[in-house]
CSV table of C-alpha atoms and ligand atoms in Angstrom, one decimal:
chain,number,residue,atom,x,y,z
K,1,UNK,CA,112.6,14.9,-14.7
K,2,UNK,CA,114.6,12.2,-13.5
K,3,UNK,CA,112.8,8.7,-15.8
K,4,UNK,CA,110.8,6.6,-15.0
K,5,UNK,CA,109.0,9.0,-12.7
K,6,UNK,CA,107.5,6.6,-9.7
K,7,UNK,CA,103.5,6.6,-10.1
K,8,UNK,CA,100.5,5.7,-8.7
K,9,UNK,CA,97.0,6.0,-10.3
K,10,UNK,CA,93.9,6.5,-7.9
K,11,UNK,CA,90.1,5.8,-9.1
K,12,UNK,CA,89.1,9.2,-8.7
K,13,UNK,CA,90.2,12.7,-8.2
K,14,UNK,CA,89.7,12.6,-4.4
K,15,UNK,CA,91.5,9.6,-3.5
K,16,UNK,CA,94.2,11.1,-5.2
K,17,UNK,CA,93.7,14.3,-3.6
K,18,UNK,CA,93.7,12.4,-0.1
K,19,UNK,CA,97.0,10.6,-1.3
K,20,UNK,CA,99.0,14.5,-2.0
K,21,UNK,CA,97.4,15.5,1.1
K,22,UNK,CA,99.1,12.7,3.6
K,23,UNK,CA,102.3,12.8,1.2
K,24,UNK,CA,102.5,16.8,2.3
K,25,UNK,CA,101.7,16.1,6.4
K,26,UNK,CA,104.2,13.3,5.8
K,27,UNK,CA,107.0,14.8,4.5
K,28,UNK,CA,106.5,18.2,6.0
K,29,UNK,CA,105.3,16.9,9.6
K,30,UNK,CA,107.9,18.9,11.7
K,31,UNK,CA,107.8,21.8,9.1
K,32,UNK,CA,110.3,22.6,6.0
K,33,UNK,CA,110.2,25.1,2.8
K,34,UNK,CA,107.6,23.7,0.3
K,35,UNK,CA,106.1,25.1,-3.6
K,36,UNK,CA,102.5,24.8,-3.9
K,37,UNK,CA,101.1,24.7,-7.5
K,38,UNK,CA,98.0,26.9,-8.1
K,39,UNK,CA,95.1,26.5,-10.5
K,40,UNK,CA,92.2,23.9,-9.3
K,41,UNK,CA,93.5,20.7,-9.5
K,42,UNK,CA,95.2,20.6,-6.0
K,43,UNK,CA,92.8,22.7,-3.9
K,44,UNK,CA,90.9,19.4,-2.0
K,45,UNK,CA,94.2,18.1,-1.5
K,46,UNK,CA,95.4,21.3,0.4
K,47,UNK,CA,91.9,21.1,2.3
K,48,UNK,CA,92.4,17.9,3.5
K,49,UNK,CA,96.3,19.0,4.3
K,50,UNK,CA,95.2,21.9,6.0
K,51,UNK,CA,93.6,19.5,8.7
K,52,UNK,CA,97.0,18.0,9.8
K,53,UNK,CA,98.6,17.7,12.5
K,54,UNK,CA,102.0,18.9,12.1
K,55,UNK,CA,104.5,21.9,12.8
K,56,UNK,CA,102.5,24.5,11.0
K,57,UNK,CA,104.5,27.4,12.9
K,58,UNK,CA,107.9,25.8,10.9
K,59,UNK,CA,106.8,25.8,7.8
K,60,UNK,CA,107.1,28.0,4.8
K,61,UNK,CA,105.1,27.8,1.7
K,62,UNK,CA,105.3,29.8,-1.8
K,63,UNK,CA,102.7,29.3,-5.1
K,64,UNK,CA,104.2,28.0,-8.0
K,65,UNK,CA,103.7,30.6,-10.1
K,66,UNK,CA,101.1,34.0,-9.5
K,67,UNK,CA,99.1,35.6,-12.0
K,68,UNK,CA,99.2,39.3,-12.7
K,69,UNK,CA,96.0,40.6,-11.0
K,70,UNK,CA,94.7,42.8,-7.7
K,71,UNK,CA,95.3,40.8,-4.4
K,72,UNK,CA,92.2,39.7,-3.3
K,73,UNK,CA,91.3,38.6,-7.3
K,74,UNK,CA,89.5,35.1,-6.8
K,75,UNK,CA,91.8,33.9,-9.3
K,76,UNK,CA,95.0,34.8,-7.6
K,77,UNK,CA,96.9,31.4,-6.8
K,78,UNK,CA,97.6,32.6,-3.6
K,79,UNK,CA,94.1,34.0,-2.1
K,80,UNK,CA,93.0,30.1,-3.4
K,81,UNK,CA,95.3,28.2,-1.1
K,82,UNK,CA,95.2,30.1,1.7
K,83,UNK,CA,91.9,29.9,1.5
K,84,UNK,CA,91.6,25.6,0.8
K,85,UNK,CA,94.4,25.2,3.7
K,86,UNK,CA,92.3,27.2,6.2
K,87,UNK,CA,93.0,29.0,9.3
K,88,UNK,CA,96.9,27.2,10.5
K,89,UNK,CA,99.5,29.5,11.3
K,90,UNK,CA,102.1,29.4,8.8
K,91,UNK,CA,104.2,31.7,6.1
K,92,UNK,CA,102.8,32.2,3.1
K,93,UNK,CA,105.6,34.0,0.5
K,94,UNK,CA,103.3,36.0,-1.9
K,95,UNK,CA,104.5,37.3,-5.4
K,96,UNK,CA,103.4,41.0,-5.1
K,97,UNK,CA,102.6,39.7,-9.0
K,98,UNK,CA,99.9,43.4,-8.7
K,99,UNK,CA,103.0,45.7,-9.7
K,100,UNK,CA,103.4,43.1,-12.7
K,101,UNK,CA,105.5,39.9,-14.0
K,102,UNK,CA,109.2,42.4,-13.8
K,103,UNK,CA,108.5,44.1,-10.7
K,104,UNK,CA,107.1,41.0,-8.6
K,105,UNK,CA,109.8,38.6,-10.2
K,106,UNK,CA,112.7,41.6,-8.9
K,107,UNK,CA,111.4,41.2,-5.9
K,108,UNK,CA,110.7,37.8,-4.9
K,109,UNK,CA,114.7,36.9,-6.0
K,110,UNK,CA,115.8,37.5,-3.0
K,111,UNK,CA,113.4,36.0,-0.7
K,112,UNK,CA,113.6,32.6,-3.6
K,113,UNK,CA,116.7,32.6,-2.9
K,114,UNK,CA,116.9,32.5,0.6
K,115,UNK,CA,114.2,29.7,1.0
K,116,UNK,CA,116.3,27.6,-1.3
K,117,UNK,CA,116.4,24.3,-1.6
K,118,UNK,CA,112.9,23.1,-1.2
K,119,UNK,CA,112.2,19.9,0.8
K,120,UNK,CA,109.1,19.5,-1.5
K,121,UNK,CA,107.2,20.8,-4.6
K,122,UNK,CA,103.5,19.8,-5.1
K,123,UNK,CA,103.3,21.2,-9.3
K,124,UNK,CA,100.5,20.8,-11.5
K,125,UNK,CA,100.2,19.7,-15.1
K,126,UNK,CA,98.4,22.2,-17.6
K,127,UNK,CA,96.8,20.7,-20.6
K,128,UNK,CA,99.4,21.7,-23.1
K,129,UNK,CA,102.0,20.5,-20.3
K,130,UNK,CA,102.6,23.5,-18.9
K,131,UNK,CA,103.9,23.4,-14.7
K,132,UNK,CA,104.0,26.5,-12.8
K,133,UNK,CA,104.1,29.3,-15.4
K,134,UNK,CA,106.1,27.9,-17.4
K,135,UNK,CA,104.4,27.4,-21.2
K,136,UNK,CA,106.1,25.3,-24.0
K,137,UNK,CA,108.1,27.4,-26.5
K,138,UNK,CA,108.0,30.3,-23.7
K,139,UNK,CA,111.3,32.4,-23.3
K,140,UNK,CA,111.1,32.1,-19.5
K,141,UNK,CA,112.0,28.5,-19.9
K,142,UNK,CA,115.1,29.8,-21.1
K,143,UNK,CA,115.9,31.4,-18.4
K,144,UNK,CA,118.6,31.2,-15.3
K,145,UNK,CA,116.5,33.1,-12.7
K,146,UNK,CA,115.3,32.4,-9.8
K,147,UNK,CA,111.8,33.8,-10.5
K,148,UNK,CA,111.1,34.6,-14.3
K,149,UNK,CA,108.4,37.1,-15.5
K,150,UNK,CA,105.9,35.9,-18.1
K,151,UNK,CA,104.1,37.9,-20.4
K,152,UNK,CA,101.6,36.5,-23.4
K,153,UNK,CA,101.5,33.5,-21.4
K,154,UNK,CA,98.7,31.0,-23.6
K,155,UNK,CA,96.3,30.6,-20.2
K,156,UNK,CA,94.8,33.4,-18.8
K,157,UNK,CA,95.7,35.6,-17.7
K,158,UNK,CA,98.5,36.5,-20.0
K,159,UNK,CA,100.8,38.2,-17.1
K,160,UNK,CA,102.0,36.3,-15.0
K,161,UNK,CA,105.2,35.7,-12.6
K,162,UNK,CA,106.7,32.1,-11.8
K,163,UNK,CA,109.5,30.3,-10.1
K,164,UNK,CA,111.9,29.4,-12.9
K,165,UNK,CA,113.8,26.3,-13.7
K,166,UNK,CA,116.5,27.1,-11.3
K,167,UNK,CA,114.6,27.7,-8.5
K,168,UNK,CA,112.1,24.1,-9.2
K,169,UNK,CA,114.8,22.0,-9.6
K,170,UNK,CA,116.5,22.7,-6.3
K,171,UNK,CA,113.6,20.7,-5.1
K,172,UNK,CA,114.6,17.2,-3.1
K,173,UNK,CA,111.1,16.1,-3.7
K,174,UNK,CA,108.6,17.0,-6.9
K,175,UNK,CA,105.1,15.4,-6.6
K,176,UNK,CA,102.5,15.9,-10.0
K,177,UNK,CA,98.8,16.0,-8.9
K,178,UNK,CA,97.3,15.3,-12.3
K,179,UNK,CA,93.6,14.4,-12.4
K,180,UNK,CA,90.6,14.5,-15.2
K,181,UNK,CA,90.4,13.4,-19.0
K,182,UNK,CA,91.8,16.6,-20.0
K,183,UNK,CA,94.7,16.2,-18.8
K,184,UNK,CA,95.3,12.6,-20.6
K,185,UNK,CA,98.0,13.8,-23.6
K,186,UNK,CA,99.8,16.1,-21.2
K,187,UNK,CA,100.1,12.9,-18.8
K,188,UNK,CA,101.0,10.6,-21.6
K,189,UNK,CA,103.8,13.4,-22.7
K,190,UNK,CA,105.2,13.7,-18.9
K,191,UNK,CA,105.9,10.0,-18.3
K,192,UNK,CA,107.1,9.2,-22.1
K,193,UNK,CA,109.6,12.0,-21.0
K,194,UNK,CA,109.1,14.2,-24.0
K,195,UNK,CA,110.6,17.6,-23.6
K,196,UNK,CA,107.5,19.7,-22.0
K,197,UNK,CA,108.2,22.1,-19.1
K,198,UNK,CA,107.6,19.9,-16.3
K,199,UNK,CA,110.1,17.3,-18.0
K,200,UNK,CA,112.6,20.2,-17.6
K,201,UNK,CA,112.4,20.1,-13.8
K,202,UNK,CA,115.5,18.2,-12.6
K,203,UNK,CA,114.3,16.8,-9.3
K,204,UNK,CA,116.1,13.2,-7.3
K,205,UNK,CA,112.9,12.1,-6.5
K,206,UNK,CA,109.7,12.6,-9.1
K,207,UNK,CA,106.0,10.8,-7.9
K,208,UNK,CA,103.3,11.8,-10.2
K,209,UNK,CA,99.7,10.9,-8.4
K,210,UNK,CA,97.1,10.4,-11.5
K,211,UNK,CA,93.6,9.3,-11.6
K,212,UNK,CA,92.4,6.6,-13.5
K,213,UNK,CA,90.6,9.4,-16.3
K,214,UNK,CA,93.6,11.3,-16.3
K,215,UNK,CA,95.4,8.0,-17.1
K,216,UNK,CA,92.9,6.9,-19.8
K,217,UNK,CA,91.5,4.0,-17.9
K,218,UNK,CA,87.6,3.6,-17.7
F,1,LIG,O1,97.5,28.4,-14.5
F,1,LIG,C1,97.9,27.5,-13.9
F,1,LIG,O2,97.7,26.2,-14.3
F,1,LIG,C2,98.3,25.0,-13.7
F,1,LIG,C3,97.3,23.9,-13.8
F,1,LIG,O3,96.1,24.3,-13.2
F,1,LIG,P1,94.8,23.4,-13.1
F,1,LIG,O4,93.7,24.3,-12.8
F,1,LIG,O5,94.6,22.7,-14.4
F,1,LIG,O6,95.1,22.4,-12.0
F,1,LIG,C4,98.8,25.3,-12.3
F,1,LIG,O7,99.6,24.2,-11.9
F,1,LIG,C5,99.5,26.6,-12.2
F,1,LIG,O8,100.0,26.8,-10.9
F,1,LIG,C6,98.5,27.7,-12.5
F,1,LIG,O9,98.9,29.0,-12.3
């Protein structure tokens, strides 16, 4: 990550949520190629970006990372934005991630590829600092591919497919939606620049949006 980072802390998890949300209809009014992380954190922020007005028809959006499980599983990163960003017409590039982490990160490498470079990634912050599907001390960290399988991954579920490294750090723009008490050391770790995952992300421009609990202020 490129150090310091440029952050702002909000006083609660929806103001920081409203703060992502006008960042993404900002940056991506007249369309572009953007990541969207899964997992909770950012679904009121893609709610409230879902209500932009903008270029939906323009622009192209791919998870983060997909977990290993039937399509319409409610814990497929996928079904859960589509579902927060509501009805706009837009493309969604799923990771077929049901025919497991080899055979949906084969191929998705083509499609990564072609969507490359991203105008914007909106990543999350796991607890043991984890972004995408990318875990600390994982092997797909060390690797050169677009889109990296992930097997025995520490969060369930253990299967899961990603966009690696290479592909993350051909974003211009990387935001980090962090929010809640939990994700206080993980926070600490990203902006001290100590070598988690998300610190491996080479970006030119890095804003991480906290909240004040996430930040360890009362
Ligand atoms: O498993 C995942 O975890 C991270 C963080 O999720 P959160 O629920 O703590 O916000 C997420 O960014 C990633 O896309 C997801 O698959």
């Amino acid at each position: 990550m490129s150090h310091p980072p440029f952050l702002e802390v909000f006083d609660t998890p929806e103001s920081a949520a409203r703060a992502a949300a006008r960042l993404l209809a900002e940056r991506l009014s007249a369309g572009g190629r953007a990541v969207l992380a899964g997992g909770q954190t950012p679904l009121l922020a893609y709610t409230l970006f879902g209500k932009a007005d903008l270029l939906w028809h323009r622009l192209q959006l791919i998870p983060s990372d997909e977990r290993c499980l039937p399509p319409e599983h409610p814990e497929r990163n996928d079904r859960a934005i589509a579902a927060a960003l509501g009805p706009q017409t837009y493309t969604l590039h799923r990771f077929p991630a049901e025919l497991g982490p080899e055979e949906a990160a084969r191929r998705m490498e083509q499609t990564v590829r072609e969507l490359l470079p991203f105008d914007l990634a909106l990543l999350g912050l796991g607890e043991d600092g984890h972004t995408a599907s990318l875990f600390p001390d994982h092997p797909a960290l060390a690797s050169t591919r677009l889109v990296v399988p992930v097997r025995g991954a520490p969060k369930a579920p253990p299967e899961r497919v990603s966009l690696g490294l290479a592909a993350l750090s051909q974003s211009a723009t990387v935001i980090y939606l962090v929010t809640g008490v939990a994700k206080r050391e993980a926070l600490r770790r990203l902006l001290r620049g100590e070598d988690i995952p998300a610190n491996r992300i080479q970006a030119a421009e890095v804003m991480v949006l906290a909240d004040r609990a996430a930040r360890g202020e009362p």
